[in-house]
Short mmCIF file of C-alpha atoms and ligand atoms in Angstrom, two decimals:
data_model
loop_
_atom_site.label_atom_id
_atom_site.label_comp_id
_atom_site.label_asym_id
_atom_site.label_seq_id
_atom_site.Cartn_x
_atom_site.Cartn_y
_atom_site.Cartn_z
CA UNK A 112 -42.86 -2.17 -2.22
CA UNK A 113 -41.08 -4.05 0.58
CA UNK A 114 -38.06 -6.18 -0.36
CA UNK A 115 -37.41 -9.63 1.05
CA UNK A 116 -34.23 -8.86 3.02
CA UNK A 117 -31.67 -11.68 3.15
CA UNK A 118 -29.73 -12.04 6.43
CA UNK A 119 -26.19 -13.39 6.06
CA UNK A 120 -23.86 -13.92 9.03
CA UNK A 121 -20.17 -13.53 8.23
CA UNK A 122 -18.05 -14.45 11.22
CA UNK A 123 -15.00 -15.55 9.24
CA UNK A 124 -14.65 -13.69 5.93
CA UNK A 125 -11.58 -15.76 4.95
CA UNK A 126 -13.64 -18.97 4.77
CA UNK A 127 -16.91 -17.35 3.63
CA UNK A 128 -15.97 -16.10 0.19
CA UNK A 129 -19.08 -17.72 -1.35
CA UNK A 130 -21.38 -15.58 0.84
CA UNK A 131 -19.39 -12.43 0.06
CA UNK A 132 -19.41 -13.20 -3.69
CA UNK A 133 -23.18 -13.53 -3.47
CA UNK A 134 -23.39 -10.11 -1.76
CA UNK A 135 -21.05 -8.57 -4.38
CA UNK A 136 -23.34 -9.97 -7.13
CA UNK A 137 -26.33 -8.22 -5.54
CA UNK A 138 -24.37 -4.94 -5.65
CA UNK A 139 -23.29 -5.58 -9.25
CA UNK A 140 -26.95 -5.93 -10.25
CA UNK A 141 -27.73 -2.54 -8.68
CA UNK A 142 -29.02 -3.88 -5.35
CA UNK A 143 -28.38 -2.65 -1.79
CA UNK A 144 -26.30 -4.55 0.78
CA UNK A 145 -25.72 -3.48 4.38
CA UNK A 146 -22.21 -4.38 5.56
CA UNK A 147 -20.22 -4.06 8.80
CA UNK A 148 -17.31 -1.64 9.15
CA UNK A 149 -15.10 -0.74 12.10
CA UNK A 150 -16.96 2.58 12.51
CA UNK A 151 -20.70 1.79 12.06
CA UNK A 152 -22.72 -0.35 9.60
CA UNK A 153 -22.91 1.01 6.02
CA UNK A 154 -25.81 0.89 3.55
CA UNK A 155 -23.97 0.04 0.35
CA UNK A 156 -24.60 0.34 -3.37
CA UNK A 157 -22.32 0.41 -6.44
CA UNK A 158 -20.72 3.89 -6.29
CA UNK A 159 -20.45 4.10 -10.09
CA UNK A 160 -24.17 3.42 -10.62
CA UNK A 161 -26.28 6.60 -10.46
CA UNK A 162 -29.45 4.57 -9.88
CA UNK A 163 -27.96 2.72 -6.89
CA UNK A 164 -27.29 6.05 -5.16
CA UNK A 165 -30.94 7.02 -5.64
CA UNK A 166 -32.01 3.71 -4.09
CA UNK A 167 -29.75 4.38 -1.09
CA UNK A 168 -31.36 7.79 -0.51
CA UNK A 169 -34.83 6.24 -0.79
CA UNK A 170 -34.01 3.38 1.64
CA UNK A 171 -32.67 5.83 4.25
CA UNK A 172 -35.27 8.50 3.68
CA UNK A 173 -32.28 10.81 3.28
CA UNK A 174 -32.33 14.13 1.40
CA UNK A 175 -30.49 13.54 -1.86
CA UNK A 176 -28.24 16.60 -1.48
CA UNK A 177 -26.40 14.83 1.37
CA UNK A 178 -23.43 13.15 -0.36
CA UNK A 179 -22.31 9.54 0.14
CA UNK A 180 -18.84 8.32 1.09
CA UNK A 181 -17.27 5.94 -1.44
CA UNK A 182 -15.46 2.97 0.09
CA UNK A 183 -12.30 1.63 -1.57
CA UNK A 184 -10.30 -1.56 -1.00
CA UNK A 185 -6.95 0.30 -1.32
CA UNK A 186 -6.04 4.03 -1.04
CA UNK A 187 -4.46 4.14 -4.56
CA UNK A 188 -7.83 3.25 -6.09
CA UNK A 189 -8.84 6.86 -5.37
CA UNK A 190 -6.85 7.82 -8.51
CA UNK A 191 -9.67 6.56 -10.73
CA UNK A 192 -12.35 8.63 -8.96
CA UNK A 193 -10.68 11.72 -7.50
CA UNK A 194 -7.83 14.19 -7.98
CA UNK A 195 -5.43 13.11 -5.25
CA UNK A 196 -2.56 15.12 -3.78
CA UNK A 197 0.60 14.59 -1.72
CA UNK A 198 -1.44 15.42 1.41
CA UNK A 199 -3.89 12.65 0.54
CA UNK A 200 -1.06 10.12 0.41
CA UNK A 201 0.37 11.39 3.69
CA UNK A 202 -3.00 10.76 5.34
CA UNK A 203 -3.41 7.43 3.54
CA UNK A 204 -0.01 6.21 4.71
CA UNK A 205 -0.78 7.09 8.32
CA UNK A 206 -4.44 6.13 8.65
CA UNK A 207 -5.64 3.84 5.83
CA UNK A 208 -7.21 1.38 6.07
CA UNK A 209 -9.05 2.89 9.02
CA UNK A 210 -11.72 5.32 10.22
CA UNK A 211 -10.68 8.29 8.06
CA UNK A 212 -12.61 9.82 5.14
CA UNK A 213 -10.88 12.32 2.85
CA UNK A 214 -12.74 14.75 0.60
CA UNK A 215 -11.09 15.48 -2.75
CA UNK A 216 -12.09 17.04 -6.10
CA UNK A 217 -14.01 14.36 -8.01
CA UNK A 218 -13.53 12.87 -11.47
CA UNK A 219 -16.37 12.09 -13.90
CA UNK A 220 -16.27 8.38 -13.02
CA UNK A 221 -18.35 9.17 -9.92
CA UNK A 222 -21.96 10.09 -10.74
CA UNK A 223 -23.27 13.38 -9.35
CA UNK A 224 -26.11 11.51 -7.65
CA UNK A 225 -23.48 9.79 -5.45
CA UNK A 226 -21.94 13.12 -4.39
CA UNK A 227 -25.24 14.93 -3.91
CA UNK A 228 -24.43 17.16 -6.90
CA UNK A 229 -21.05 18.30 -5.48
CA UNK A 230 -17.82 18.45 -7.49
CA UNK A 231 -15.96 16.76 -4.62
CA UNK A 232 -16.04 13.15 -3.46
CA UNK A 233 -15.46 11.57 -0.05
CA UNK A 234 -13.21 8.46 -0.06
CA UNK A 235 -12.45 5.95 2.69
CA UNK A 236 -10.77 2.53 2.99
CA UNK A 237 -12.49 0.54 5.72
CA UNK A 238 -10.31 -1.75 7.86
CA UNK A 239 -13.08 -4.27 8.58
CA UNK A 240 -12.23 -7.53 6.73
CA UNK A 241 -15.85 -8.07 5.55
CA UNK A 242 -16.08 -4.56 4.10
CA UNK A 243 -12.63 -4.85 2.55
CA UNK A 244 -13.33 -8.19 0.84
CA UNK A 245 -16.78 -7.11 -0.38
CA UNK A 246 -15.28 -4.06 -2.16
CA UNK A 247 -12.48 -6.19 -3.59
CA UNK A 248 -14.96 -8.75 -4.97
CA UNK A 249 -17.18 -6.06 -6.50
CA UNK A 250 -14.12 -4.51 -8.16
CA UNK A 251 -15.63 -1.05 -7.84
CA UNK A 252 -16.09 1.32 -4.90
CA UNK A 253 -19.14 0.97 -2.68
CA UNK A 254 -21.09 4.13 -1.88
CA UNK A 255 -22.45 3.93 1.64
CA UNK A 256 -23.90 6.19 4.28
CA UNK A 257 -24.63 4.81 7.76
CA UNK A 258 -27.33 2.11 7.59
CA UNK A 259 -29.91 3.89 9.75
CA UNK A 260 -33.08 5.68 8.77
CA UNK A 261 -32.28 9.37 8.38
CA UNK A 262 -32.34 11.06 11.82
CA UNK A 263 -31.85 7.82 13.84
CA UNK A 264 -28.58 6.93 15.60
CA UNK A 265 -26.10 5.08 13.36
CA UNK A 266 -26.32 1.27 13.79
CA UNK A 267 -23.41 -0.52 15.46
CA UNK A 268 -24.76 -4.07 15.12
CA UNK A 269 -26.97 -6.03 12.71
CA UNK A 270 -29.96 -5.98 15.10
CA UNK A 271 -30.03 -2.18 15.01
CA UNK A 272 -29.74 -2.30 11.22
CA UNK A 273 -32.71 -4.69 11.01
CA UNK A 274 -34.84 -2.33 13.16
CA UNK A 275 -34.44 0.38 10.51
CA UNK A 276 -33.75 -1.46 7.24
CA UNK A 277 -35.73 -4.72 7.14
CA UNK A 278 -37.69 -4.76 3.86
CA UNK A 279 -35.76 -1.74 2.52
CA UNK A 280 -32.52 -3.46 1.38
CA UNK A 281 -31.65 -6.70 -0.46
CA UNK A 282 -29.26 -8.11 2.13
CA UNK A 283 -27.76 -7.44 5.55
CA UNK A 284 -24.33 -8.89 6.37
CA UNK A 285 -23.96 -9.49 10.10
CA UNK A 286 -20.31 -9.12 11.13
CA UNK A 287 -20.82 -8.50 14.86
CA UNK A 288 -20.43 -5.28 16.84
CA UNK A 289 -18.70 -2.30 15.22
CA UNK A 290 -15.43 -1.79 17.04
CA UNK A 291 -15.35 2.02 17.15
CA UNK A 292 -19.05 2.83 17.20
CA UNK A 293 -18.83 6.38 15.81
CA UNK A 294 -18.67 7.37 12.13
CA UNK A 295 -15.34 8.13 10.44
CA UNK A 296 -13.30 11.30 10.88
CA UNK A 297 -13.83 13.50 7.78
CA UNK A 298 -11.06 15.77 6.48
CA UNK A 299 -11.47 17.99 3.45
CA UNK A 300 -8.36 18.68 1.36
CA UNK A 301 -8.33 21.75 -0.83
CA UNK A 302 -4.90 22.25 -2.41
CA UNK A 303 -2.63 22.28 0.62
CA UNK A 304 -5.25 23.22 3.20
CA UNK A 305 -6.90 20.62 5.41
CA UNK A 306 -10.14 21.12 7.33
CA UNK A 307 -11.67 18.76 9.87
CA UNK A 308 -15.37 18.50 9.02
CA UNK A 309 -16.33 15.67 11.35
CA UNK A 310 -14.29 14.27 14.26
CA UNK A 311 -14.20 10.47 14.69
CA UNK A 312 -11.89 7.61 15.57
CA UNK A 313 -8.84 9.45 14.17
CA UNK A 314 -8.41 12.38 16.56
CA UNK A 315 -7.54 15.99 15.74
CA UNK A 316 -4.19 15.52 17.53
CA UNK A 317 -3.39 12.46 15.41
CA UNK A 318 -4.15 14.45 12.23
CA UNK A 319 -1.89 17.27 13.38
CA UNK A 320 1.02 14.85 13.78
CA UNK A 321 0.77 14.07 10.04
CA UNK A 322 -0.36 17.39 8.55
CA UNK A 323 1.28 20.68 9.50
CA UNK A 324 -1.96 22.56 9.95
CA UNK A 325 -5.57 21.39 10.28
CA UNK A 326 -8.39 23.84 10.80
CA UNK A 327 -11.62 22.77 12.47
CA UNK A 328 -14.92 23.64 10.78
CA UNK A 329 -17.12 25.78 13.06
CA UNK A 330 -20.01 23.34 12.76
CA UNK A 331 -18.02 20.63 14.60
CA UNK A 332 -18.68 22.35 17.91
CA UNK A 333 -21.16 25.15 17.17
CA UNK A 334 -24.66 25.50 15.93
CA UNK A 335 -24.88 26.89 12.39
CA UNK A 336 -26.77 30.14 11.96
CA UNK A 337 -30.01 29.91 9.93
CA UNK A 338 -28.43 31.40 6.80
CA UNK A 339 -25.00 29.77 7.10
CA UNK A 340 -23.85 27.38 4.36
CA UNK A 341 -22.02 24.39 5.88
CA UNK A 342 -18.83 22.92 4.37
CA UNK A 343 -20.47 19.51 4.52
CA UNK A 344 -24.17 19.19 3.67
CA UNK A 345 -24.62 16.61 6.47
CA UNK A 346 -23.87 19.32 9.04
CA UNK A 347 -27.14 21.12 8.48
CA UNK A 348 -29.37 18.16 9.32
CA UNK A 349 -30.45 17.26 12.83
CA UNK A 350 -28.83 13.90 13.28
CA UNK A 351 -28.69 10.98 15.71
CA UNK A 352 -31.78 12.35 17.38
CA UNK A 353 -33.72 10.41 20.02
CA UNK A 354 -37.49 11.03 20.07
CA UNK A 355 -37.41 12.47 23.61
CA UNK A 356 -35.46 15.70 24.11
CA UNK A 357 -31.86 15.04 25.12
CA UNK A 358 -30.30 17.44 27.64
CA UNK A 359 -26.53 17.44 28.26
CA UNK A 360 -25.42 18.20 31.80
CA UNK A 361 -22.25 19.98 32.86
CA UNK A 362 -21.09 20.85 36.36
CA UNK A 363 -19.49 19.37 39.43
CA UNK A 364 -20.16 15.61 39.82
CA UNK A 365 -21.95 15.70 43.23
CA UNK A 366 -24.22 18.52 42.09
CA UNK A 367 -25.11 16.71 38.88
CA UNK A 368 -25.91 13.52 40.83
CA UNK A 369 -28.14 15.50 43.24
CA UNK A 370 -29.95 17.02 40.28
CA UNK A 371 -30.43 13.61 38.62
CA UNK A 372 -31.76 11.98 41.81
CA UNK A 373 -34.31 14.77 42.16
CA UNK A 374 -35.32 14.45 38.50
CA UNK A 375 -35.71 10.67 38.90
CA UNK A 376 -38.14 11.25 41.81
CA UNK A 377 -40.13 14.02 40.22
CA UNK A 378 -40.13 13.26 36.50
CA UNK A 379 -40.17 10.38 34.03
CA UNK A 380 -36.61 10.69 32.73
CA UNK A 381 -34.01 8.31 31.26
CA UNK A 382 -30.31 8.78 32.05
CA UNK A 383 -27.08 7.97 30.25
CA UNK A 384 -24.38 7.84 32.92
CA UNK A 385 -20.79 6.81 33.60
CA UNK A 386 -20.23 3.38 35.22
CA UNK A 387 -19.01 5.07 38.41
CA UNK A 388 -22.35 6.85 38.87
CA UNK A 389 -24.54 3.74 38.75
CA UNK A 390 -24.49 3.02 42.53
CA UNK A 391 -25.73 6.54 43.28
CA UNK A 392 -28.81 6.53 41.07
CA UNK A 393 -32.13 4.72 40.77
CA UNK A 394 -31.64 1.83 38.30
CA UNK A 395 -34.85 2.52 36.39
CA UNK A 396 -34.17 3.78 32.84
CA UNK A 397 -30.46 4.07 33.60
CA UNK A 398 -28.00 3.25 30.79
CA UNK A 399 -24.22 3.01 31.30
CA UNK A 400 -21.98 4.50 28.62
CA UNK A 401 -18.65 3.30 30.09
CA UNK A 402 -16.14 4.50 32.68
CA UNK A 403 -15.67 8.29 32.97
CA UNK A 404 -12.08 8.21 31.66
CA UNK A 405 -12.69 5.53 29.00
CA UNK A 406 -13.66 7.57 25.94
CA UNK A 407 -13.25 4.56 23.60
CA UNK A 408 -15.83 2.59 25.60
CA UNK A 409 -18.18 5.60 25.52
CA UNK A 410 -17.78 5.94 21.74
CA UNK A 411 -18.49 2.22 21.39
CA UNK A 412 -21.72 2.35 23.40
CA UNK A 413 -23.10 5.81 22.61
CA UNK A 414 -25.47 4.95 19.75
CA UNK A 415 -26.64 1.72 21.41
CA UNK A 416 -27.51 3.52 24.65
CA UNK A 417 -29.24 6.33 22.75
CA UNK A 418 -31.45 3.72 21.05
CA UNK A 419 -32.14 2.06 24.43
CA UNK A 420 -32.96 5.36 26.11
CA UNK A 421 -35.29 6.17 23.24
CA UNK A 422 -37.17 2.90 23.72
CA UNK A 423 -37.72 3.75 27.41
CA UNK A 424 -40.31 6.30 26.20
CA UNK A 425 -39.19 8.75 28.85
CA UNK A 426 -40.23 12.40 28.77
CA UNK A 427 -36.60 13.53 28.73
CA UNK A 428 -33.11 11.99 28.44
CA UNK A 429 -30.11 13.30 30.42
CA UNK A 430 -26.48 12.60 29.55
CA UNK A 431 -23.10 14.03 30.62
CA UNK A 432 -21.56 16.72 28.39
CA UNK A 433 -18.43 15.04 26.93
CA UNK A 434 -14.99 16.70 27.06
CA UNK A 435 -13.60 18.10 23.80
CA UNK A 436 -10.10 16.59 24.08
CA UNK A 437 -8.93 13.52 22.14
CA UNK A 438 -11.72 11.13 21.18
CA UNK A 439 -13.98 13.32 23.38
CA UNK A 440 -14.38 15.77 20.48
CA UNK A 441 -16.14 13.10 18.38
CA UNK A 442 -18.44 12.23 21.29
CA UNK A 443 -19.08 15.93 21.94
CA UNK A 444 -19.92 16.54 18.27
CA UNK A 445 -22.47 13.65 18.12
CA UNK A 446 -24.02 14.41 21.52
CA UNK A 447 -24.36 18.14 21.01
CA UNK A 448 -26.22 17.50 17.75
CA UNK A 449 -28.39 14.73 19.21
CA UNK A 450 -29.29 17.26 21.92
CA UNK A 451 -29.91 20.06 19.40
CA UNK A 452 -27.29 22.01 21.44
CA UNK A 453 -29.24 21.85 24.73
CA UNK A 454 -26.72 22.04 27.58
CA UNK A 455 -27.74 22.65 31.20
CA UNK A 456 -25.10 23.74 33.67
CA UNK A 457 -25.81 22.56 37.23
CA UNK A 458 -24.40 24.73 40.03
P1 AMP B 623 -22.56 9.11 6.68
O1 AMP B 623 -22.26 8.38 5.43
O2 AMP B 623 -23.95 8.89 7.14
O3 AMP B 623 -21.51 8.87 7.71
O4 AMP B 623 -22.45 10.62 6.29
C1 AMP B 623 -21.44 11.02 5.42
C2 AMP B 623 -21.06 12.43 5.73
O5 AMP B 623 -20.03 12.82 4.85
C3 AMP B 623 -22.22 13.38 5.55
O6 AMP B 623 -22.31 14.24 6.65
C4 AMP B 623 -21.86 14.13 4.30
O7 AMP B 623 -22.38 15.42 4.30
C5 AMP B 623 -20.33 14.08 4.31
N1 AMP B 623 -19.78 14.14 2.96
C6 AMP B 623 -19.76 13.14 2.06
N2 AMP B 623 -19.25 13.58 0.87
C7 AMP B 623 -18.94 14.87 1.05
C8 AMP B 623 -18.39 15.89 0.20
N3 AMP B 623 -18.08 15.64 -1.05
N4 AMP B 623 -18.22 17.11 0.73
C9 AMP B 623 -18.53 17.38 2.01
N5 AMP B 623 -19.08 16.47 2.85
C10 AMP B 623 -19.27 15.23 2.38
MG1 MG B 624 -25.09 8.92 8.97
#
């Protein structure tokens, strides 16, 4: 049965405590509230309520073995829900609040339905003031995956949330555009080993400055074999997928532009391109992702442009293959999965 979704705009959380208290009450009663974070919008429920987690999975149409991240107001609150370690506090000191999720052994205070049946739990402290205050007012952690339907790009503004979640959640808090635009970096801690499971706003290099050694899970850059068990259940699902096939292009710039111009003449394609390439292409179904060297701008606009390209109903979508350095690794990881690993080299 469809819910009557309430839309609440929160431009100034400091003076809008009444609205945020109302949203926290909805969560306390077991309801679902979508809230803004600096990464993407989250679809939140009370993390200590096993039934709320089930409602989140149902609203997203997400398989219930894909665990949820629990969002805390302060890093020390992890003590009540997870077995922390000195490495956790090193990461917390450097990157929390911020776009970093840490996976730790869980305590019984977190229901298994929140962690998809796993004995570990993912914790994060969002920096967004609306998210922070909402958690503080609830007085418990908020479990939240990205607020998109399973398989759609993560939403980076309330309009995108509404496209997917209207009638499926109790309330949507509109806090403007998400600053980063890609989901959090995920690091798994196991004793004194650290593994990067998902790259995001905190780069691999930044992690290495704080931890002595960080390994990178194969699935960050490679396709998993049919029988391979991923370290993170989310890795096995096709994600962020536009309806039309997405093809990533590598090769020398002039050659790629020649190829794209020919495709624009001969086929019905949509193109994600760098700002610098706009003057050299037909403007129809062309979507800018930012300047070639500006990876932060590309991260910010990636999911929005994927949604736009999808709406163009083209037969195929082309986009540049991102670099794997710095923030590029997070872009590469999302794009390669959206493209189901289809890369075409133009020479
Ligand atoms: P989302 O909330 O949509 O950004 O997705 C959360 C991601 O975190 C998913 O890919 C999950 O598989 C991953 N994740 C959450 N909890 C755990 C955990 N305990 N162990 C491994 N991966 C996790
Ligand atoms: Mg997601």
